Short mmCIF file of C-alpha atoms and ligand atoms in Angstrom, two decimals:
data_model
loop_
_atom_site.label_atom_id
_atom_site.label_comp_id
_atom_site.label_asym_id
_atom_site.label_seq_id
_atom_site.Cartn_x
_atom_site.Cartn_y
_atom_site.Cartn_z
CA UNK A 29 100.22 84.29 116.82
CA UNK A 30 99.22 86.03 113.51
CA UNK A 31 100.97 87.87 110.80
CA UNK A 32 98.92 90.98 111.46
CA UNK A 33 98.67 90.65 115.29
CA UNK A 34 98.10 94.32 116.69
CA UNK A 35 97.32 96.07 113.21
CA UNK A 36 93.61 97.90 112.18
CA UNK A 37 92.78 97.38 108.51
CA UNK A 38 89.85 98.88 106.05
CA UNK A 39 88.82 97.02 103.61
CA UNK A 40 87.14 98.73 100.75
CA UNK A 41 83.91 96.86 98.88
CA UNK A 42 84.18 94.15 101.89
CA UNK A 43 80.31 92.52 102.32
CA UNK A 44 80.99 90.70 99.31
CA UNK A 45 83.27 88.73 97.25
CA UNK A 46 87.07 89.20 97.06
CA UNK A 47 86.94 92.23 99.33
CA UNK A 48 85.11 89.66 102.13
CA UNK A 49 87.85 87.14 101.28
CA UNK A 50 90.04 89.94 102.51
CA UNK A 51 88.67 91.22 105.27
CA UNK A 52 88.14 87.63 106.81
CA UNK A 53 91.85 86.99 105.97
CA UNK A 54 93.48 90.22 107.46
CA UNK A 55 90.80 89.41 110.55
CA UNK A 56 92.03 85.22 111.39
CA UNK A 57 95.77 86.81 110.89
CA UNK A 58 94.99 89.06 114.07
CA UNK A 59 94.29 92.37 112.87
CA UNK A 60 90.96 94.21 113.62
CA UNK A 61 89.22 95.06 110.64
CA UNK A 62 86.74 98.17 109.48
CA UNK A 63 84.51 96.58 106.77
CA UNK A 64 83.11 99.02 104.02
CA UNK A 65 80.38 98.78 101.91
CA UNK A 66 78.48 100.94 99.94
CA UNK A 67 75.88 98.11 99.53
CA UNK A 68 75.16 98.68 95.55
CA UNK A 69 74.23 96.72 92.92
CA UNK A 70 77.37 95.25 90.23
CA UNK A 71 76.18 98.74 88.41
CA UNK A 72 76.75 101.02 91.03
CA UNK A 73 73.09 101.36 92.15
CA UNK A 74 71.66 101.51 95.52
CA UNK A 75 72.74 101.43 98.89
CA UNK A 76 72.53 99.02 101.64
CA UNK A 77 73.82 97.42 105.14
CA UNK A 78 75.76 94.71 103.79
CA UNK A 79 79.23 95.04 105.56
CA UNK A 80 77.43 93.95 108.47
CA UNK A 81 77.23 90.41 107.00
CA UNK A 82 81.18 90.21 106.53
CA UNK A 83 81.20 91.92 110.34
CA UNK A 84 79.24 89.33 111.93
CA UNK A 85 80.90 86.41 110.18
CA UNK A 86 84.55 87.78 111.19
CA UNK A 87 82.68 88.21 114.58
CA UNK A 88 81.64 84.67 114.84
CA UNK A 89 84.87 83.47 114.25
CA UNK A 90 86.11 85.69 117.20
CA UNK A 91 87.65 88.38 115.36
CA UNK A 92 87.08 91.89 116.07
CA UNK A 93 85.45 94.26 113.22
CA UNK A 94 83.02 96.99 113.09
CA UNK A 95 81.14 98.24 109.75
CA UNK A 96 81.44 101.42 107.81
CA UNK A 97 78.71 101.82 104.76
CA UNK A 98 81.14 104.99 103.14
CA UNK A 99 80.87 105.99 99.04
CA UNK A 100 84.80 105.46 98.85
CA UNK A 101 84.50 107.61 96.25
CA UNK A 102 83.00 110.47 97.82
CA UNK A 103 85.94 112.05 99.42
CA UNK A 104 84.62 113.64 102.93
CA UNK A 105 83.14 109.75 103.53
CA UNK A 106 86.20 108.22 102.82
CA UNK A 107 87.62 111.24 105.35
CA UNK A 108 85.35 110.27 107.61
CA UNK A 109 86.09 106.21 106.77
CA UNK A 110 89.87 106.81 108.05
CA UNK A 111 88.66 108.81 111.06
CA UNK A 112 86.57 105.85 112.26
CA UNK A 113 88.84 103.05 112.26
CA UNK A 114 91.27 105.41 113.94
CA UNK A 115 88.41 106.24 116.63
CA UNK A 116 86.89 102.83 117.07
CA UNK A 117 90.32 100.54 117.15
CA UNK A 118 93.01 103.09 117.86
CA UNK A 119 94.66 103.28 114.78
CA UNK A 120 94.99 102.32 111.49
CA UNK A 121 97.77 100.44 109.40
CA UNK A 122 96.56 98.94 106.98
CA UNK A 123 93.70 100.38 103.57
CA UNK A 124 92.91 97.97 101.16
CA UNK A 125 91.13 99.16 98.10
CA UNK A 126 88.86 96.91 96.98
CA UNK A 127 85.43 98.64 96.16
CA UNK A 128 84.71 98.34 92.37
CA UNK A 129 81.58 97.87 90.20
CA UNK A 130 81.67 97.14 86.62
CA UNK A 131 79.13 98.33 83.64
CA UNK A 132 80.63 96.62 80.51
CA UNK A 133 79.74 97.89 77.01
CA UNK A 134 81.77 97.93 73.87
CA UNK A 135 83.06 101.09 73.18
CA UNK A 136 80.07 102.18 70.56
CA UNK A 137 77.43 101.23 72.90
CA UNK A 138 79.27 102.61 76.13
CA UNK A 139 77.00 105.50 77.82
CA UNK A 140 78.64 108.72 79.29
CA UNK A 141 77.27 107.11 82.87
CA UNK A 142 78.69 104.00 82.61
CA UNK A 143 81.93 105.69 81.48
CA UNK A 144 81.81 107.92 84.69
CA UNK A 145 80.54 106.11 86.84
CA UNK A 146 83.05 102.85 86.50
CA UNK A 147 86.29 105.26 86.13
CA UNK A 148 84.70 106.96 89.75
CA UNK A 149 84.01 104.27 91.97
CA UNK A 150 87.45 102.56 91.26
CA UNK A 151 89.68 105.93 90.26
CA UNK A 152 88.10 108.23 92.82
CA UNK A 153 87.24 105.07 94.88
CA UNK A 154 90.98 104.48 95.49
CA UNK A 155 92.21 108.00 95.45
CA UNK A 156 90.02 108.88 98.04
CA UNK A 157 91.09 106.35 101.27
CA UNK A 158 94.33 106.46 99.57
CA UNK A 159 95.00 110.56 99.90
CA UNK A 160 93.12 110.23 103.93
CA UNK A 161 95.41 107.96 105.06
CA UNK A 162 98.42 109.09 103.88
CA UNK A 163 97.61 112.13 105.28
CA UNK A 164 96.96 110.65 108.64
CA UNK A 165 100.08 108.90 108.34
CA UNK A 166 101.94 112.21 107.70
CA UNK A 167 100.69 113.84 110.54
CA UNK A 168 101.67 111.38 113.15
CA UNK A 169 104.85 111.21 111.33
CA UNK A 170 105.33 114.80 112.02
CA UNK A 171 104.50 114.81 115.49
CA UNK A 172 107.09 112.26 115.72
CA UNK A 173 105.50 108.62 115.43
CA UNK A 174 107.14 105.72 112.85
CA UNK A 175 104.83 105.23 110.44
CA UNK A 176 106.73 102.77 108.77
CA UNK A 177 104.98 99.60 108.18
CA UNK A 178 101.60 101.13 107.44
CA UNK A 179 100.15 99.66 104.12
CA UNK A 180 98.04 100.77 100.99
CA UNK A 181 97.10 97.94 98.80
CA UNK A 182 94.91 98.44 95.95
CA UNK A 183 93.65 96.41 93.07
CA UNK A 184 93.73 96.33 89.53
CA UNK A 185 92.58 93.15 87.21
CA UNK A 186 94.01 91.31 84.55
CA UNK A 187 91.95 93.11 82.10
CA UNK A 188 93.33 96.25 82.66
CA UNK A 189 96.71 95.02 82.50
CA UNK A 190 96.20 93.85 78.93
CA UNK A 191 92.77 94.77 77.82
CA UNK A 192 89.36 93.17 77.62
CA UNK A 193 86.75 93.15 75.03
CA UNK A 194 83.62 95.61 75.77
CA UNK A 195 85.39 96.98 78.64
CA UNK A 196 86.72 100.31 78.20
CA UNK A 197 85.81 101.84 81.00
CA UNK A 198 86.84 99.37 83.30
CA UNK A 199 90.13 98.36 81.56
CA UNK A 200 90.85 102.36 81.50
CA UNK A 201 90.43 102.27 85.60
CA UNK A 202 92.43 99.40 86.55
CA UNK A 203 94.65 100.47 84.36
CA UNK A 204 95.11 103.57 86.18
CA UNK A 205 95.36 101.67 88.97
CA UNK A 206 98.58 99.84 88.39
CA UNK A 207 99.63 103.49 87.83
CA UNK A 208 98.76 105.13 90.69
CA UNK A 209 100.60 102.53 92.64
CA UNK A 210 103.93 103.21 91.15
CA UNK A 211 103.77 107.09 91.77
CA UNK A 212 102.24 107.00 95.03
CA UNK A 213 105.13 104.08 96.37
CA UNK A 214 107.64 106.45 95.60
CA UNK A 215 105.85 109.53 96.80
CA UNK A 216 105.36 107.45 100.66
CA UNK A 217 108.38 105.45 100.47
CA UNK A 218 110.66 107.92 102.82
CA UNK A 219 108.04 107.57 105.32
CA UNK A 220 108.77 103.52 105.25
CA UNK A 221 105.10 102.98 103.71
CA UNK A 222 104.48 100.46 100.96
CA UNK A 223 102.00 100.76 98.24
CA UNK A 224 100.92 97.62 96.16
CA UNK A 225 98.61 96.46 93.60
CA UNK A 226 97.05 93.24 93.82
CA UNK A 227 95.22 91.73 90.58
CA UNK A 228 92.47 89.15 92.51
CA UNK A 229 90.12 86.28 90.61
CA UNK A 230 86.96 84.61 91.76
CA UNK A 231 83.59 83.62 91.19
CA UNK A 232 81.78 86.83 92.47
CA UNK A 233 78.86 88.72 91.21
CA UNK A 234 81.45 90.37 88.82
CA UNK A 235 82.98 87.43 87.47
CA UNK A 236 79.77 86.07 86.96
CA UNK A 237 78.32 88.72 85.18
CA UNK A 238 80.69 87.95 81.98
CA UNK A 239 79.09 86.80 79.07
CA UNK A 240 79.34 83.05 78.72
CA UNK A 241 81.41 82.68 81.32
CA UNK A 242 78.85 80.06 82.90
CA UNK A 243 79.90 81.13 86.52
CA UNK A 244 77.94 80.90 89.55
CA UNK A 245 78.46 83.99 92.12
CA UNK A 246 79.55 82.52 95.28
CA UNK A 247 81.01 83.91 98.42
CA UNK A 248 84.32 83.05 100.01
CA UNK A 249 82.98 81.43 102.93
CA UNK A 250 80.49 79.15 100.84
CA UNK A 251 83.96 76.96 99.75
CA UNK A 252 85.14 74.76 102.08
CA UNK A 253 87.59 73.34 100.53
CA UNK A 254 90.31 74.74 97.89
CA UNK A 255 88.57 75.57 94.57
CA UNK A 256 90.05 77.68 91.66
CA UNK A 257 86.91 79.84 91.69
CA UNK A 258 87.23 80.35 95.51
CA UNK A 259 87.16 84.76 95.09
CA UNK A 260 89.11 84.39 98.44
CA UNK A 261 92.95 82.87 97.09
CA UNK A 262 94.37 86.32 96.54
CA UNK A 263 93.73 86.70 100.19
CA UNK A 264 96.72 85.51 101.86
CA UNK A 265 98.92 87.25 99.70
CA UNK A 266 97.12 90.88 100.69
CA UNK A 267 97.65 89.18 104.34
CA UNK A 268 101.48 89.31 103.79
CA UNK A 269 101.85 92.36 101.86
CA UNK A 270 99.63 93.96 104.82
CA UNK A 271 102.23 92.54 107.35
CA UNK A 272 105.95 93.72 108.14
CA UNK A 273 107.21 91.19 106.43
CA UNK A 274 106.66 92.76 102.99
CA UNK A 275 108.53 95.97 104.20
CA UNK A 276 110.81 95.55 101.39
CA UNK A 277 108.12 95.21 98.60
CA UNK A 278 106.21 98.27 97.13
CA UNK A 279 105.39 99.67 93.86
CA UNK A 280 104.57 96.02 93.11
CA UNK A 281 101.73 94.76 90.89
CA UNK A 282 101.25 91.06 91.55
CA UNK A 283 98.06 88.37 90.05
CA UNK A 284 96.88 86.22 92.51
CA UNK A 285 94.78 83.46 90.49
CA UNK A 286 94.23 79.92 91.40
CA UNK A 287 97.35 78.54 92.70
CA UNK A 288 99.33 80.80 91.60
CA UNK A 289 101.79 84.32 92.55
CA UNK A 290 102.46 86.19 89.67
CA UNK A 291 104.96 88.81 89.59
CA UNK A 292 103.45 91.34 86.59
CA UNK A 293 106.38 92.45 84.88
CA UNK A 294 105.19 95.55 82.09
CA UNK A 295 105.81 98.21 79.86
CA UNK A 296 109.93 97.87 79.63
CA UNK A 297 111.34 99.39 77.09
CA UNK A 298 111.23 97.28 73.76
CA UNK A 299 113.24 96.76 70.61
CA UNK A 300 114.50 100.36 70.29
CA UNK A 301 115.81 102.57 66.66
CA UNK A 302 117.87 105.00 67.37
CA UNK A 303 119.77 108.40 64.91
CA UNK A 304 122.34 109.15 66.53
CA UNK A 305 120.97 112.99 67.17
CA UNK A 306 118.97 113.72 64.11
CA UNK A 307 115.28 114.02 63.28
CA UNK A 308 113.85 110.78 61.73
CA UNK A 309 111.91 111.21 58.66
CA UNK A 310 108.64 109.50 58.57
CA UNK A 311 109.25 107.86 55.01
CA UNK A 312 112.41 106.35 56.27
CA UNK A 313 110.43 104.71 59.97
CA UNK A 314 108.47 102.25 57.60
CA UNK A 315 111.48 99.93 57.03
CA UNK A 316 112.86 100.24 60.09
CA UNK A 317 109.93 99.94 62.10
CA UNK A 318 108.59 97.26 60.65
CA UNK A 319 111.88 95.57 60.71
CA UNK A 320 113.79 96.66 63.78
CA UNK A 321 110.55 96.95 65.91
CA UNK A 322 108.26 94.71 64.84
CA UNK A 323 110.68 92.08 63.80
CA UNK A 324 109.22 91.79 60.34
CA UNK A 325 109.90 92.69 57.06
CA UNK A 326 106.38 93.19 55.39
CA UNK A 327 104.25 95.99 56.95
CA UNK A 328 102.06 94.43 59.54
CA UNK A 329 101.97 94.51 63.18
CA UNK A 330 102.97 90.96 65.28
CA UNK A 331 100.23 90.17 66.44
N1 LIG B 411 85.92 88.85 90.37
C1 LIG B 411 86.99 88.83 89.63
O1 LIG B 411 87.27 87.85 88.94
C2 LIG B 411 87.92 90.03 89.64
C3 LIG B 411 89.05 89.97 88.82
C4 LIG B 411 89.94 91.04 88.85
C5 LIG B 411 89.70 92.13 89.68
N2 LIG B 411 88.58 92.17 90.45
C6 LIG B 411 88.39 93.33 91.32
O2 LIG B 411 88.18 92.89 92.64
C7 LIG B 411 87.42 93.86 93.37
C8 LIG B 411 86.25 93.18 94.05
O3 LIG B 411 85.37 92.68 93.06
P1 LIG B 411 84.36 91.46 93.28
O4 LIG B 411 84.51 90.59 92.11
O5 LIG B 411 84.53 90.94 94.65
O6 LIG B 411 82.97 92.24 93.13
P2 LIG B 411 81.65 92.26 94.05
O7 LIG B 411 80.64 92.98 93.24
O8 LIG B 411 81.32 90.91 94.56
O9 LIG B 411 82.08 93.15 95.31
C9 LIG B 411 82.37 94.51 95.19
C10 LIG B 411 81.84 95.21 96.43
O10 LIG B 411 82.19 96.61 96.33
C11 LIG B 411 81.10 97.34 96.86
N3 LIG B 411 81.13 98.71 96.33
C12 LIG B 411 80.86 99.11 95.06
N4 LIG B 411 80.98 100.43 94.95
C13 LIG B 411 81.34 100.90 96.18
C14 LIG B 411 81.62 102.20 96.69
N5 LIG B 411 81.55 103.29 95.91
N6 LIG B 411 81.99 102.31 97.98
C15 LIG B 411 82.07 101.21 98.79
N7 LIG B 411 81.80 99.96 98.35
C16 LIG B 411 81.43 99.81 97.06
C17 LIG B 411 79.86 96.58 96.44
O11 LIG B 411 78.74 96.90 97.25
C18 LIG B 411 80.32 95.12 96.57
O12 LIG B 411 79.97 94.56 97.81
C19 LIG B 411 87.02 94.91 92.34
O13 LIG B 411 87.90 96.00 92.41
C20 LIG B 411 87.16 94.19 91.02
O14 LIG B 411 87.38 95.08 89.96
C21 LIG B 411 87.67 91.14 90.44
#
């Protein structure tokens, strides 16, 4: 018996990486999976077949998938993305957004294409399933099928939780990310849908492509045993989000890196200056902010 027994899953940017981690996850817990892939390059370039090679693995291993080579960013392919999984398996209960690219530049040396480009494939590239299935979901639900338990799980990054060096762009998306979760969960959540955000790790392509990093770009199925590079260990915690017994668990953004389930816990409200009804005079904010705020007397931030 698996967690996911019965349930059809997409997985977005699936031949490779964390999305394959995913998709070979969702697949040993029993559900049938779609695998997209757009087949580019870390930049965004190109096109090619290679959610067939995440297919035939889960395949091999006696799972069921099929392949689906859909822009997720182009919005009548991610239409037509939804409409397949629903043809080929049935239905569909599960869209995890994976797909991302990455084209880092410091801000002074960032181009107006790798601006666009990175804030498309993961904005757009999220949006896009995101707004199909929903719909779908809302159309059953109106012809009176329980959609509750269907799942949207997404992905944002450490980086854009906090910011990276020479990643603007990025940082910006997955930023945006973490945002479009929260509205979304509440916009679904009558409907008994959950929307999460998961923030992944792993030696992939991406991961390797940083600077100094010195890491190798492996695949999930190249580790056989545990490793804290594996790009598969957020895997099992999209498995259980994806099943119904997460139904009480949405609007979440949760790191899964190396051994460990992280909770992400951000933007509360602060230290907080209050005038009891009056307008605050910028002359007066310096003391005050600096040390009612800050928590420091001389001007400065804490940083
Ligand atoms: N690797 C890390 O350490 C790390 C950390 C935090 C977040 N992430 C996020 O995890 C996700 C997966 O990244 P990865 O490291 O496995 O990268 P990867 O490059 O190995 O895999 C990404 C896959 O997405 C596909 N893709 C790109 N654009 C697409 C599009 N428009 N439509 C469909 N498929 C498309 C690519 O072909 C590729 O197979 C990304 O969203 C990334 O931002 C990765």
């Amino acid at each position: 018996m698996g967690l996911l027994d019965g349930k059809v899953a997409i997985v977005t940017g699936a031949g490779h990486g964390i999305g394959r981690g995913h998709a070979l996850e969702l697949a040993k817990e029993g559900a049938k999976v779609l695998v997209n892939d757009l087949g580019t390059t870390l930049q965004g370039e190109g096109t090619g077949r290679d959610a067939d090679l995440t297919v035939d693995l889960i395949t091999a291993r006696g799972g069921e998938a099929a392949a689906n080579y859909a822009d997720v960013a182009d919005y009548a392919q991610a239409g037509e993305m939804i409409a397949q999984a629903v043809d080929t398996f049935g239905r569909l209960d599960i869209v995890v957004n994976n797909a991302g690219i990455a084209r880092d530049a410091t801000i002074w040396n960032m181009t107006e294409a790798d601006w666009d480009s990175v804030i498309r494939v993961h904005l757009r590239g999220t949006f896009c399933p995101t707004t199909h299935a929903v719909n779908h979901w809302r159309e059953l639900s109106k012809a009176g099928e329980d959609v509750s338990g269907r799942r949207i799980i997404n992905t944002t990054s450490g980086a854009g939780l906090v910011g990276n060096f020479g990643q603007a762009n990025y940082c910006t998306a997955k930023a945006g990310i973490a945002g479009f979760t929260q509205t979304v969960s509440l916009e679904v959540f009558k409907l008994g849908i959950t929307v999460n955000c998961i923030g992944p790790a792993g030696a992939t392509r991406m991961a390797a492509s940083i600077p100094g990093a010195g890491i190798e770009a492996k695949e999930p199925d190249e580790f056989d045993e545990w490793n804290a590079m594996d790009p598969s260990l957020s895997s099992p915690l999209v498995a259980w989000l994806a099943s119904d017994k997460a139904g009480h668990v949405t609007g979440q953004v949760i790191r899964a890196v190396k051994d460990e389930i992280v909770l992400m816990e951000g933007w509360r409200n602060g230290p907080t200056i209050r005038k009891a009804n009056k307008r605050w005079e910028p002359a007066e904010l310096t003391a005050l902010m600096n040390a009612d705020l800050f928590g420091c007397r001389a001007p400065g931030l804490r940083y």
